[in-house]
């Protein structure tokens, strides 16, 4: 471990920085040949249950790309088994749940979450990374209640979230009970991650863009406010993010978060014009990583320029790295973000 690089933490707090920090969602795994080799022997669950191996996968992109943060390698459904959800991650499908939520009685059956008992391997991975290996912040994370509920109600991934949305409006009491159970789990899970050494936290509300603003305010915003208010006491920066949710960006800006994550649909400049003055994170379309370098460079420079003008910006993709992306492209992009933003910030 060398000198600790806290650029991401300072950017998240709106403090002065010399260059724009960068990390990539799903930077660990996916496109890395070393990871693919591991996956020939181990499943995602097997990797995450072996702290030394999981730490290796988490640290790999930091070493390879020179990014300003590590993101813990695990799935957002990891803690659900602890409260009684029968979840399996099926290759090529995603999380599949064999006891979906259909009623208030199903919600009431869910148990309490105790991180040290139920996910000790996650906490041990964090300790290994933060005490022995990393010289950049480790970002811990959790799935936000709506996104977790969508898997629990649909029984797996969905394109429409029809069952989830109908349950939300038809069974409001059961819905709010479910939101609060998942909020309690998230709070306990995140606090344990921070206690183990995580230096920032991201809540992924990946699929909440399926809701309109009115339903978000009524059914989601109160529980998100409670979660972030309780997590404030950890003292680490808090980031929120979702996909296809530009219409909710101002709602997120109202939450007690430090950083508003943007996908590629909402330019940083436009977010600023809409009144989002908090630090922002994003937002290169990951599909562009398959384009020729001059196109990537031009688009990235535009985002870097808007971020510098905004004031506080953490460079990222608008969603996660996917398997076809070349690691060399991410390394080159990281270098561009660092050097070009340093020039602009002089």
Coordinates of N, CA and C in Angstrom, one line a residue, residues 118-243:
X118 N -24.6 -13.2 8.9 CA -25.2 -13.7 7.6 C -24.3 -13.4 6.4
X119 N -23.4 -12.4 6.5 CA -22.5 -12.2 5.4 C -21.1 -11.9 5.9
X120 N -20.6 -12.8 6.8 CA -19.2 -12.5 7.3 C -18.1 -12.5 6.2
X121 N -18.3 -13.2 5.1 CA -17.4 -13.3 4.0 C -17.3 -11.9 3.3
X122 N -18.4 -11.2 3.2 CA -18.3 -9.8 2.6 C -17.5 -8.9 3.5
X123 N -17.7 -8.9 4.8 CA -17.0 -8.1 5.7 C -15.5 -8.4 5.8
X124 N -15.2 -9.7 5.7 CA -13.8 -10.1 5.7 C -13.1 -9.6 4.5
X125 N -13.8 -9.7 3.3 CA -13.2 -9.2 2.1 C -12.9 -7.7 2.2
X126 N -13.8 -7.0 2.8 CA -13.6 -5.5 3.0 C -12.4 -5.3 3.9
X127 N -12.3 -6.1 4.9 CA -11.1 -5.9 5.9 C -9.8 -6.2 5.2
X128 N -9.8 -7.2 4.4 CA -8.5 -7.6 3.7 C -8.1 -6.5 2.8
X129 N -9.1 -5.9 2.0 CA -8.8 -4.9 1.0 C -8.4 -3.6 1.7
X130 N -9.1 -3.2 2.7 CA -8.8 -1.8 3.3 C -7.7 -1.8 4.3
X131 N -7.4 -2.9 4.9 CA -6.3 -2.9 5.9 C -5.0 -3.4 5.3
X132 N -5.0 -4.1 4.2 CA -3.8 -4.7 3.7 C -3.5 -4.3 2.2
X133 N -4.5 -4.0 1.4 CA -4.2 -4.0 0.0 C -4.4 -2.6 -0.8
X134 N -5.4 -1.9 -0.5 CA -5.8 -0.8 -1.3 C -5.2 0.5 -0.9
X135 N -4.8 1.4 -1.9 CA -4.4 2.8 -1.6 C -5.4 3.7 -2.2
X136 N -6.6 3.2 -2.5 CA -7.7 4.1 -3.0 C -8.9 3.7 -2.1
X137 N -9.9 4.5 -2.1 CA -11.1 4.1 -1.3 C -11.8 2.9 -1.9
X138 N -12.4 2.1 -1.0 CA -13.3 1.0 -1.4 C -14.7 1.5 -1.3
X139 N -15.4 1.4 -2.4 CA -16.9 1.7 -2.3 C -17.7 0.5 -2.0
X140 N -18.4 0.5 -0.9 CA -19.3 -0.5 -0.6 C -20.7 -0.2 -1.2
X141 N -21.6 -1.1 -1.3 CA -22.9 -0.8 -1.9 C -24.0 -1.7 -1.4
X142 N -25.2 -1.3 -1.7 CA -26.4 -2.1 -1.5 C -27.4 -1.8 -2.5
X143 N -28.3 -2.7 -2.7 CA -29.5 -2.4 -3.6 C -30.5 -1.7 -2.9
X144 N -31.1 -0.7 -3.5 CA -32.2 0.1 -2.9 C -33.5 -0.7 -2.8
X145 N -34.4 -0.4 -1.9 CA -35.6 -1.2 -1.7 C -36.4 -1.4 -2.9
X146 N -36.7 -0.4 -3.8 CA -37.5 -0.7 -5.0 C -36.9 -1.8 -5.8
X147 N -35.6 -1.6 -6.1 CA -34.9 -2.6 -7.0 C -34.9 -4.0 -6.4
X148 N -34.6 -4.1 -5.1 CA -34.6 -5.4 -4.5 C -36.1 -6.0 -4.5
X149 N -37.0 -5.1 -4.2 CA -38.4 -5.6 -4.2 C -38.9 -6.1 -5.6
X150 N -38.3 -5.4 -6.7 CA -38.7 -5.8 -8.0 C -38.3 -7.3 -8.3
X151 N -37.1 -7.7 -7.8 CA -36.7 -9.1 -7.9 C -37.6 -10.0 -7.1
X152 N -37.9 -9.5 -5.9 CA -38.6 -10.3 -4.9 C -40.0 -10.6 -5.3
X153 N -40.6 -9.6 -6.0 CA -42.0 -9.7 -6.4 C -42.2 -10.4 -7.8
X154 N -41.3 -10.0 -8.7 CA -41.3 -10.6 -10.0 C -40.8 -12.1 -10.0
X155 N -39.9 -12.4 -9.1 CA -39.3 -13.7 -9.0 C -38.0 -13.7 -9.8
X156 N -37.6 -12.6 -10.4 CA -36.4 -12.5 -11.1 C -36.3 -11.2 -11.9
X157 N -35.4 -11.1 -12.9 CA -35.3 -9.9 -13.6 C -36.6 -9.6 -14.5
X158 N -36.9 -8.4 -14.7 CA -38.1 -8.0 -15.5 C -37.8 -6.9 -16.4
X159 N -38.6 -6.8 -17.5 CA -38.5 -5.6 -18.4 C -39.6 -4.6 -18.1
X160 N -40.7 -5.0 -17.5 CA -41.8 -4.2 -17.3 C -42.2 -3.8 -15.9
X161 N -41.8 -4.7 -15.0 CA -42.1 -4.5 -13.5 C -43.6 -4.4 -13.3
X162 N -44.4 -5.1 -14.1 CA -45.8 -5.1 -14.0 C -46.3 -5.6 -12.6
X163 N -45.8 -6.7 -12.2 CA -46.2 -7.2 -10.9 C -45.8 -6.3 -9.7
X164 N -44.6 -5.8 -9.8 CA -44.1 -4.9 -8.8 C -45.0 -3.6 -8.6
X165 N -45.2 -3.0 -9.8 CA -46.0 -1.7 -9.7 C -47.4 -2.0 -9.3
X166 N -48.0 -3.1 -9.8 CA -49.4 -3.3 -9.4 C -49.5 -3.6 -7.9
X167 N -48.5 -4.4 -7.4 CA -48.5 -4.7 -5.9 C -48.3 -3.4 -5.1
X168 N -47.5 -2.5 -5.6 CA -47.2 -1.2 -5.0 C -48.5 -0.4 -4.8
X169 N -49.3 -0.3 -5.9 CA -50.5 0.6 -5.8 C -51.7 -0.1 -5.2
X170 N -51.7 -1.5 -5.4 CA -52.9 -2.2 -4.9 C -52.8 -2.6 -3.4
X171 N -51.6 -2.8 -3.0 CA -51.3 -3.2 -1.6 C -50.4 -2.2 -0.9
X172 N -50.8 -1.0 -0.7 CA -49.9 0.0 -0.2 C -49.4 -0.3 1.2
X173 N -50.2 -0.9 2.0 CA -49.7 -1.2 3.4 C -48.6 -2.3 3.3
X174 N -48.9 -3.3 2.6 CA -47.9 -4.4 2.4 C -46.6 -3.8 1.7
X175 N -46.8 -2.9 0.8 CA -45.7 -2.3 0.1 C -44.8 -1.5 1.0
X176 N -45.4 -0.7 1.8 CA -44.6 0.1 2.8 C -43.9 -0.8 3.8
X177 N -44.6 -1.8 4.2 CA -44.0 -2.8 5.2 C -42.8 -3.4 4.5
X178 N -42.9 -3.8 3.2 CA -41.7 -4.4 2.5 C -40.6 -3.4 2.4
X179 N -40.9 -2.1 2.0 CA -39.9 -1.1 1.9 C -39.2 -0.9 3.2
X180 N -39.9 -0.9 4.3 CA -39.2 -0.7 5.6 C -38.4 -1.9 6.0
X181 N -38.8 -3.1 5.7 CA -38.0 -4.3 6.0 C -36.7 -4.2 5.2
X182 N -36.8 -3.8 4.0 CA -35.6 -3.8 3.1 C -34.7 -2.6 3.5
X183 N -35.3 -1.5 4.0 CA -34.6 -0.4 4.5 C -33.8 -0.8 5.7
X184 N -34.4 -1.5 6.6 CA -33.7 -1.9 7.9 C -32.5 -2.8 7.5
X185 N -32.7 -3.7 6.5 CA -31.6 -4.6 6.0 C -30.5 -3.7 5.4
X186 N -30.9 -2.8 4.5 CA -29.8 -1.9 3.9 C -29.0 -1.2 4.9
X187 N -29.7 -0.6 5.9 CA -29.0 0.2 6.9 C -28.0 -0.6 7.7
X188 N -28.5 -1.8 8.1 CA -27.6 -2.7 8.9 C -26.4 -3.2 8.0
X189 N -26.7 -3.5 6.8 CA -25.7 -4.0 5.8 C -24.6 -3.0 5.5
X190 N -25.1 -1.8 5.2 CA -24.2 -0.7 4.9 C -23.3 -0.3 6.1
X191 N -24.0 -0.2 7.2 CA -23.2 0.2 8.4 C -22.1 -0.8 8.7
X192 N -22.4 -2.1 8.5 CA -21.4 -3.1 8.7 C -20.3 -3.0 7.7
X193 N -20.6 -2.6 6.5 CA -19.6 -2.4 5.5 C -18.6 -1.3 5.8
X194 N -19.2 -0.2 6.3 CA -18.4 1.0 6.7 C -17.5 0.6 7.9
X195 N -18.1 -0.1 8.9 CA -17.4 -0.5 10.1 C -16.2 -1.4 9.7
X196 N -16.4 -2.2 8.6 CA -15.3 -3.1 8.1 C -14.2 -2.3 7.3
X197 N -14.5 -1.1 6.9 CA -13.5 -0.3 6.2 C -13.9 0.4 4.9
X198 N -15.2 0.2 4.4 CA -15.6 0.9 3.2 C -15.6 2.4 3.4
X199 N -15.1 3.1 2.4 CA -14.9 4.6 2.6 C -16.0 5.4 1.9
X200 N -16.8 4.8 1.1 CA -18.0 5.5 0.4 C -19.0 4.4 0.2
X201 N -20.2 4.8 0.0 CA -21.3 3.9 -0.2 C -22.2 4.3 -1.4
X202 N -22.5 3.4 -2.3 CA -23.5 3.6 -3.4 C -24.7 2.8 -3.2
X203 N -25.9 3.4 -3.3 CA -27.1 2.7 -3.3 C -27.6 2.6 -4.7
X204 N -27.7 1.4 -5.2 CA -28.1 1.1 -6.6 C -29.6 1.0 -6.6
X205 N -30.3 2.0 -7.2 CA -31.8 1.8 -7.4 C -31.9 1.6 -8.9
X206 N -31.3 0.6 -9.4 CA -31.1 0.4 -10.8 C -32.4 0.5 -11.6
X207 N -33.5 0.0 -11.1 CA -34.7 -0.1 -11.9 C -35.9 0.8 -11.6
X208 N -35.6 1.8 -10.7 CA -36.6 2.7 -10.2 C -37.1 3.7 -11.3
X209 N -36.3 3.8 -12.4 CA -36.7 4.6 -13.5 C -38.0 4.2 -14.1
X210 N -38.5 3.0 -13.7 CA -39.8 2.5 -14.2 C -41.0 3.2 -13.7
X211 N -40.7 4.0 -12.6 CA -41.8 4.8 -11.9 C -41.8 6.2 -12.4
X212 N -43.0 6.8 -12.4 CA -43.1 8.2 -12.6 C -42.8 9.0 -11.4
X213 N -42.7 10.3 -11.5 CA -42.3 11.2 -10.4 C -43.3 11.1 -9.2
X214 N -44.6 11.1 -9.5 CA -45.6 11.1 -8.5 C -45.5 9.8 -7.7
X215 N -45.4 8.7 -8.3 CA -45.3 7.4 -7.6 C -44.0 7.3 -6.8
X216 N -42.9 7.9 -7.4 CA -41.7 7.9 -6.7 C -41.8 8.6 -5.4
X217 N -42.4 9.8 -5.5 CA -42.6 10.6 -4.2 C -43.4 9.9 -3.2
X218 N -44.4 9.3 -3.6 CA -45.4 8.6 -2.7 C -44.9 7.3 -2.1
X219 N -44.3 6.5 -3.0 CA -44.0 5.1 -2.6 C -42.5 4.8 -2.3
X220 N -41.6 5.7 -2.7 CA -40.2 5.4 -2.6 C -39.4 6.5 -1.8
X221 N -39.7 7.7 -2.1 CA -38.9 8.8 -1.5 C -38.8 8.8 0.0
X222 N -39.9 8.5 0.7 CA -39.9 8.5 2.1 C -38.9 7.5 2.7
X223 N -38.9 6.3 2.1 CA -38.0 5.3 2.6 C -36.5 5.6 2.3
X224 N -36.3 6.2 1.1 CA -34.9 6.5 0.7 C -34.4 7.6 1.6
X225 N -35.3 8.6 2.0 CA -34.9 9.6 2.9 C -34.5 9.1 4.2
X226 N -35.3 8.1 4.7 CA -34.9 7.5 6.0 C -33.6 6.7 5.9
X227 N -33.4 6.0 4.9 CA -32.1 5.2 4.8 C -30.9 6.2 4.8
X228 N -31.0 7.2 3.9 CA -29.8 8.1 3.8 C -29.6 8.9 5.1
X229 N -30.7 9.3 5.7 CA -30.6 10.0 7.0 C -29.9 9.2 8.0
X230 N -30.2 7.9 8.1 CA -29.6 7.0 9.1 C -28.1 6.7 8.7
X231 N -27.9 6.6 7.4 CA -26.5 6.3 7.0 C -25.6 7.6 7.1
X232 N -26.2 8.7 7.2 CA -25.3 10.0 7.4 C -24.4 9.8 8.5
X233 N -24.9 9.1 9.6 CA -24.0 9.1 10.8 C -22.8 8.2 10.6
X234 N -22.7 7.5 9.5 CA -21.4 6.8 9.2 C -20.3 7.7 8.9
X235 N -20.6 8.9 8.3 CA -19.6 9.9 8.0 C -19.0 9.7 6.6
X236 N -19.4 8.7 5.9 CA -18.8 8.4 4.6 C -19.7 9.0 3.5
X237 N -19.1 9.4 2.3 CA -20.0 9.9 1.2 C -21.0 8.9 0.7
X238 N -22.2 9.4 0.4 CA -23.3 8.6 0.0 C -23.7 8.9 -1.4
X239 N -23.8 7.9 -2.3 CA -24.0 8.1 -3.7 C -25.3 7.4 -4.1
X240 N -26.2 8.0 -4.9 CA -27.4 7.3 -5.4 C -27.3 7.2 -6.9
X241 N -27.9 6.1 -7.4 CA -27.8 5.9 -8.9 C -28.9 5.0 -9.3
X242 N -29.4 5.2 -10.5 CA -30.4 4.4 -11.2 C -30.3 4.6 -12.7
X243 N -30.9 3.7 -13.4 CA -30.8 3.7 -14.9 C -32.1 4.2 -15.5

